[in-house]
Amino acid sequence: MPLIKHLSSIISISKELEQELNKITIKKTFDKGEAIINCFERCDRIFFIDKGLVRGYYYDDGKEITHWFAQEQEFATSFYAFITSKPASEHVQALEETEVIEIPYSVLQLLYKTFPETERLGRIITENYYIKLEERFLSLQFKTAKERYHKLLNSKPSLIQRVSLGQIASYLGITQETLSRIRAEN
């Protein structure tokens, strides 16, 4: 299972934990454009993306503001809502046909109690998420639009072919016109 392979790249997974994960995880497929999580809805699931691409976005004055993208071998959810058990403040949408492995919050909590190594795994995944969040914050605060675009090209080059220019511009915090100018300079 891709989830087991991914988790095994982070920590050593016991046979017992592997068997339990195979029992409790749920495989789902979302169509392109389908909502995975809707704003104001309680979010009690986390998804590991086996195949496909999703984005998290907000609405502001009727405009969609893309906050993040997640693709193969990454986790996706409305993290704040997932952790706090509060309604989501963002939408999560499949940008392609997307195959995921779903883990409900209650099941994850049970794994933490039953398999101590999962707490370490959760900590490492959370630390990595925090690092990405901090890097994004610093990038938006201190990098030019051109620097942000080049960082995206270097860190996730496939997104340029898989995501609309409007969504990329929104993610970078710039207009489509500015993005077009930056792309023309390359």
Short mmCIF file of C-alpha atoms in Angstrom, two decimals:
data_model
loop_
_atom_site.label_atom_id
_atom_site.label_comp_id
_atom_site.label_asym_id
_atom_site.label_seq_id
_atom_site.Cartn_x
_atom_site.Cartn_y
_atom_site.Cartn_z
CA MET A 1 0.00 0.00 0.00
CA PRO A 2 1.41 3.45 -0.92
CA LEU A 3 0.56 4.84 2.53
CA ILE A 4 2.59 2.12 4.26
CA LYS A 5 5.52 2.71 1.91
CA HIS A 6 5.39 6.45 2.60
CA LEU A 7 5.12 6.05 6.37
CA SER A 8 7.96 3.51 6.31
CA SER A 9 10.18 6.16 4.74
CA ILE A 10 9.62 8.25 7.90
CA ILE A 11 9.83 5.62 10.67
CA SER A 12 10.01 1.87 11.00
CA ILE A 13 6.48 0.42 10.77
CA SER A 14 5.76 -2.75 12.76
CA LYS A 15 3.90 -5.63 11.08
CA GLU A 16 1.08 -5.16 13.61
CA LEU A 17 0.68 -1.49 12.69
CA GLU A 18 0.83 -2.32 8.99
CA GLN A 19 -1.95 -4.89 9.43
CA GLU A 20 -4.06 -2.43 11.41
CA LEU A 21 -3.59 0.30 8.79
CA ASN A 22 -4.65 -2.10 6.06
CA LYS A 23 -7.83 -2.85 8.06
CA ILE A 24 -8.86 0.67 9.07
CA THR A 25 -7.99 2.87 6.10
CA ILE A 26 -10.61 3.68 3.48
CA LYS A 27 -9.83 4.06 -0.22
CA LYS A 28 -11.81 6.73 -2.06
CA THR A 29 -11.81 8.37 -5.46
CA PHE A 30 -12.85 11.96 -6.13
CA ASP A 31 -13.69 13.27 -9.59
CA LYS A 32 -12.01 16.34 -11.02
CA GLY A 33 -13.65 19.42 -9.49
CA GLU A 34 -15.33 17.46 -6.70
CA ALA A 35 -15.39 18.92 -3.20
CA ILE A 36 -13.49 16.82 -0.68
CA ILE A 37 -14.21 19.17 2.23
CA ASN A 38 -16.62 22.10 2.16
CA CYS A 39 -16.19 25.31 4.07
CA PHE A 40 -18.14 25.42 7.37
CA GLU A 41 -18.35 21.62 7.43
CA ARG A 42 -16.84 19.63 10.28
CA CYS A 43 -13.62 18.04 9.10
CA ASP A 44 -12.93 14.69 10.75
CA ARG A 45 -10.80 12.99 8.08
CA ILE A 46 -7.26 13.24 6.79
CA PHE A 47 -6.34 12.02 3.32
CA PHE A 48 -3.15 10.55 1.92
CA ILE A 49 -3.02 11.23 -1.81
CA ASP A 50 -2.16 8.10 -3.75
CA LYS A 51 -2.83 9.62 -7.17
CA GLY A 52 -4.02 13.07 -8.14
CA LEU A 53 -3.96 16.65 -6.98
CA VAL A 54 -6.02 18.74 -4.57
CA ARG A 55 -6.06 22.33 -3.41
CA GLY A 56 -7.25 24.23 -0.39
CA TYR A 57 -8.87 27.60 -1.04
CA TYR A 58 -10.89 30.36 0.60
CA TYR A 59 -13.43 32.81 -0.75
CA ASP A 60 -12.73 36.52 -0.31
CA ASP A 61 -15.11 39.04 -1.89
CA GLY A 62 -16.37 36.35 -4.25
CA LYS A 63 -12.85 35.44 -5.40
CA GLU A 64 -11.20 32.08 -4.81
CA ILE A 65 -7.87 32.41 -3.00
CA THR A 66 -5.78 29.26 -3.31
CA HIS A 67 -3.90 28.60 -0.09
CA TRP A 68 -2.17 25.27 -0.79
CA PHE A 69 -1.77 22.34 -3.17
CA ALA A 70 -1.15 18.70 -2.28
CA GLN A 71 -0.21 15.96 -4.69
CA GLU A 72 0.90 12.34 -4.70
CA GLN A 73 2.57 11.13 -1.49
CA GLU A 74 1.28 14.09 0.55
CA PHE A 75 -1.42 14.48 3.18
CA ALA A 76 -4.38 16.78 2.71
CA THR A 77 -7.18 18.03 4.91
CA SER A 78 -8.34 21.26 6.45
CA PHE A 79 -5.67 20.88 9.14
CA TYR A 80 -6.95 23.51 11.55
CA ALA A 81 -10.47 22.08 11.43
CA PHE A 82 -9.15 18.51 11.65
CA ILE A 83 -7.10 19.21 14.78
CA THR A 84 -9.58 21.48 16.57
CA SER A 85 -12.81 19.68 15.58
CA LYS A 86 -14.18 23.05 14.44
CA PRO A 87 -15.88 23.67 11.09
CA ALA A 88 -13.52 24.13 8.16
CA SER A 89 -12.74 27.68 7.08
CA GLU A 90 -11.59 26.52 3.65
CA HIS A 91 -12.71 24.35 0.78
CA VAL A 92 -10.65 21.35 -0.34
CA GLN A 93 -11.17 20.33 -3.96
CA ALA A 94 -9.84 17.63 -6.29
CA LEU A 95 -8.17 19.27 -9.30
CA GLU A 96 -7.83 15.94 -11.10
CA GLU A 97 -9.38 12.54 -10.60
CA THR A 98 -7.83 11.82 -7.23
CA GLU A 99 -7.38 8.56 -5.35
CA VAL A 100 -6.89 8.90 -1.62
CA ILE A 101 -6.53 6.80 1.48
CA GLU A 102 -8.74 8.24 4.20
CA ILE A 103 -8.12 8.04 7.93
CA PRO A 104 -10.91 9.28 10.23
CA TYR A 105 -9.86 11.41 13.21
CA SER A 106 -11.27 8.90 15.74
CA VAL A 107 -9.28 6.08 14.13
CA LEU A 108 -6.10 8.15 14.19
CA GLN A 109 -6.59 8.83 17.91
CA LEU A 110 -7.05 5.11 18.52
CA LEU A 111 -3.84 4.39 16.58
CA TYR A 112 -2.01 6.90 18.79
CA LYS A 113 -3.15 5.01 21.90
CA THR A 114 -2.57 1.51 20.56
CA PHE A 115 0.69 1.98 18.64
CA PRO A 116 3.08 4.43 20.35
CA GLU A 117 5.19 4.77 17.18
CA THR A 118 2.24 6.47 15.50
CA GLU A 119 2.56 9.40 17.92
CA ARG A 120 6.15 9.88 16.74
CA LEU A 121 4.95 9.60 13.15
CA GLY A 122 2.23 12.17 13.79
CA ARG A 123 4.76 14.53 15.36
CA ILE A 124 7.14 14.26 12.39
CA ILE A 125 4.34 14.80 9.86
CA THR A 126 3.06 17.78 11.86
CA GLU A 127 6.58 19.25 12.09
CA ASN A 128 6.99 18.93 8.32
CA TYR A 129 3.60 20.60 7.78
CA TYR A 130 4.60 23.44 10.10
CA ILE A 131 7.89 23.93 8.23
CA LYS A 132 6.02 24.21 4.91
CA LEU A 133 3.57 26.66 6.47
CA GLU A 134 6.39 28.82 7.87
CA GLU A 135 8.24 28.77 4.54
CA ARG A 136 5.06 29.84 2.75
CA PHE A 137 4.49 32.66 5.24
CA LEU A 138 8.08 33.91 4.90
CA SER A 139 7.90 33.66 1.13
CA LEU A 140 4.72 35.75 0.95
CA GLN A 141 6.16 38.31 3.38
CA PHE A 142 9.70 38.70 2.09
CA LYS A 143 10.08 37.33 -1.43
CA THR A 144 9.23 39.03 -4.69
CA ALA A 145 6.59 37.59 -6.98
CA LYS A 146 9.34 36.42 -9.33
CA GLU A 147 11.20 34.68 -6.45
CA ARG A 148 7.97 32.97 -5.32
CA TYR A 149 7.29 31.74 -8.85
CA HIS A 150 10.81 30.34 -9.23
CA LYS A 151 10.56 28.62 -5.84
CA LEU A 152 7.32 26.97 -6.96
CA LEU A 153 8.97 25.91 -10.24
CA ASN A 154 11.85 24.34 -8.31
CA SER A 155 9.85 22.71 -5.51
CA LYS A 156 6.78 21.47 -7.44
CA PRO A 157 7.49 21.78 -11.17
CA SER A 158 4.61 19.49 -12.19
CA LEU A 159 2.07 21.96 -10.77
CA ILE A 160 2.71 24.34 -13.66
CA GLN A 161 1.27 21.75 -16.09
CA ARG A 162 -1.47 20.49 -13.77
CA VAL A 163 -2.99 23.68 -12.34
CA SER A 164 -4.69 26.66 -14.00
CA LEU A 165 -2.72 29.89 -14.25
CA GLY A 166 -5.41 31.64 -12.22
CA GLN A 167 -4.95 29.19 -9.34
CA ILE A 168 -1.16 29.53 -9.51
CA ALA A 169 -1.39 33.33 -9.51
CA SER A 170 -3.77 33.20 -6.55
CA TYR A 171 -1.43 30.85 -4.67
CA LEU A 172 1.50 33.19 -5.33
CA GLY A 173 -0.51 36.21 -4.19
CA ILE A 174 -0.32 37.97 -7.57
CA THR A 175 -2.58 38.76 -10.51
CA GLN A 176 -2.70 36.61 -13.62
CA GLU A 177 -1.23 39.52 -15.58
CA THR A 178 1.79 39.66 -13.28
CA LEU A 179 2.22 35.91 -13.58
CA SER A 180 2.08 36.17 -17.38
CA ARG A 181 4.78 38.87 -17.33
CA ILE A 182 7.02 36.76 -15.07
CA ARG A 183 6.56 33.72 -17.31
CA ALA A 184 7.32 35.79 -20.44
CA GLU A 185 10.63 36.92 -18.92
CA ASN A 186 11.86 33.31 -18.63
#
